[in-house]
PDB file of C-alpha atoms in Angstrom:
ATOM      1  CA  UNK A   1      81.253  83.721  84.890  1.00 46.00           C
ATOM      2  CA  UNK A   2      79.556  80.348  83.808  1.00 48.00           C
ATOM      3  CA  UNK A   3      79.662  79.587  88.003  1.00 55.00           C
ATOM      4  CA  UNK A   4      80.381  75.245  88.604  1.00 58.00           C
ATOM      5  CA  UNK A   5      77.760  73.511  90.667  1.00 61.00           C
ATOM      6  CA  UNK A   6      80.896  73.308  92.673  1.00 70.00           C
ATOM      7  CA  UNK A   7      81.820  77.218  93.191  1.00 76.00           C
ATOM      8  CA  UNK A   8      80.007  78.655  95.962  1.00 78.00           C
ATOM      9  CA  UNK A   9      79.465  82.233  96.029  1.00 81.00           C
ATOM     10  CA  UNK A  10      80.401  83.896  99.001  1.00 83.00           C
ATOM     11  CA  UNK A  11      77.879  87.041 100.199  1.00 86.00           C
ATOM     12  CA  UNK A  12      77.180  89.077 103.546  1.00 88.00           C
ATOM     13  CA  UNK A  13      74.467  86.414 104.005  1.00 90.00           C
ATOM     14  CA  UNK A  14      76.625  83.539 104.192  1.00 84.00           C
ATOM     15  CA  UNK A  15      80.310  84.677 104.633  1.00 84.00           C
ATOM     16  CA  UNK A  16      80.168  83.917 108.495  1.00 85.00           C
ATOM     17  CA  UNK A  17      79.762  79.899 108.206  1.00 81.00           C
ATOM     18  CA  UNK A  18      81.762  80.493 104.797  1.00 79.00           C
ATOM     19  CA  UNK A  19      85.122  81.397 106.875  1.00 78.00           C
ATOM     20  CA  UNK A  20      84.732  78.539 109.197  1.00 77.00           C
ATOM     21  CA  UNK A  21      85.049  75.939 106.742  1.00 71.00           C
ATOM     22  CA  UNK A  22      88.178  74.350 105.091  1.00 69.00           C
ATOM     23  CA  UNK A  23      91.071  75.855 103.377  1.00 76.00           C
ATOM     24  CA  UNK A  24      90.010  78.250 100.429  1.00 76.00           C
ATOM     25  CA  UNK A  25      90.382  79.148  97.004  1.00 78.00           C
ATOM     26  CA  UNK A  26      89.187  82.763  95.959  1.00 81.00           C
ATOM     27  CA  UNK A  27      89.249  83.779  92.787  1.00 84.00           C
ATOM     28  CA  UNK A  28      87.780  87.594  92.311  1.00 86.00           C
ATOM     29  CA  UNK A  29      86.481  88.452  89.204  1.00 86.00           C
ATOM     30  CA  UNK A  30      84.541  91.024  86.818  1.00 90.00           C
ATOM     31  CA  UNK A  31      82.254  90.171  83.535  1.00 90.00           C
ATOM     32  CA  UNK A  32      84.039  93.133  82.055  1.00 95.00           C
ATOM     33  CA  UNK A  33      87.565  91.707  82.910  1.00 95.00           C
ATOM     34  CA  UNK A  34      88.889  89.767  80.022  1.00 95.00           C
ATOM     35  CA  UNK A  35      91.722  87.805  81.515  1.00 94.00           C
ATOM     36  CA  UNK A  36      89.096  86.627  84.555  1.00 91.00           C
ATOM     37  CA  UNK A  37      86.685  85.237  82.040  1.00 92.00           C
ATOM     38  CA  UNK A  38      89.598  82.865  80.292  1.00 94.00           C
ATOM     39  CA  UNK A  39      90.416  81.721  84.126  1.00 91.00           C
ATOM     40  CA  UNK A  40      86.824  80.844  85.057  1.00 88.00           C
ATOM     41  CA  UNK A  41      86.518  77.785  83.497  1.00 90.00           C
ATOM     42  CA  UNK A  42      90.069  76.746  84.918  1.00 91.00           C
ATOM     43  CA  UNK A  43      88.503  77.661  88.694  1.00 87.00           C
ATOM     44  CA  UNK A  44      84.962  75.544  87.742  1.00 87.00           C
ATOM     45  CA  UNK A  45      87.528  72.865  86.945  1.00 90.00           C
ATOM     46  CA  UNK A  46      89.444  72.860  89.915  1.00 87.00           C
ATOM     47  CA  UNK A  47      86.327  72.889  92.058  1.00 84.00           C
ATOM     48  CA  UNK A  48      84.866  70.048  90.581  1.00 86.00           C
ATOM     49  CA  UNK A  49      88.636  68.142  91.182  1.00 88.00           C
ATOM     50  CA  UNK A  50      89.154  69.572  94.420  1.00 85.00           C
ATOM     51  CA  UNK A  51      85.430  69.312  95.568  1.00 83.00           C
ATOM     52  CA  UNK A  52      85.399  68.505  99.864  1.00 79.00           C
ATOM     53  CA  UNK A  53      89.270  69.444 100.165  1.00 80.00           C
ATOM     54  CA  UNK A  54      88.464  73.155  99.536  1.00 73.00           C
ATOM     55  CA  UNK A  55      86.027  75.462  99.851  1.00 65.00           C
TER      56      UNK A  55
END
């Protein structure tokens, strides 16, 4: 997944100050799953638009 400036990663390392922020958009994906890789630019797009109203 080419990852947005604008998609943040969530890990064990930072999923505790992760869950106290703002509403959320997760989107799970795998390289190896085909239909994930035609919605990752969609999600980079929609991170960028929606950029301080979701995390």
């Amino acid at each position: 997944m080419a990852a947005s400036a604008d998609v943040v990663h969530v890990t064990n390392d930072n999923f505790e100050s992760f869950k106290k922020s703002k509403a959320a958009v997760i989107d799970f994906s795998a390289t190896w799953c085909g239909p994930c890789q035609v919605l990752s630019p969609i999600v980079d797009k929609l991170a960028t638009e929606f950029k301080g109203k979701v995390a």
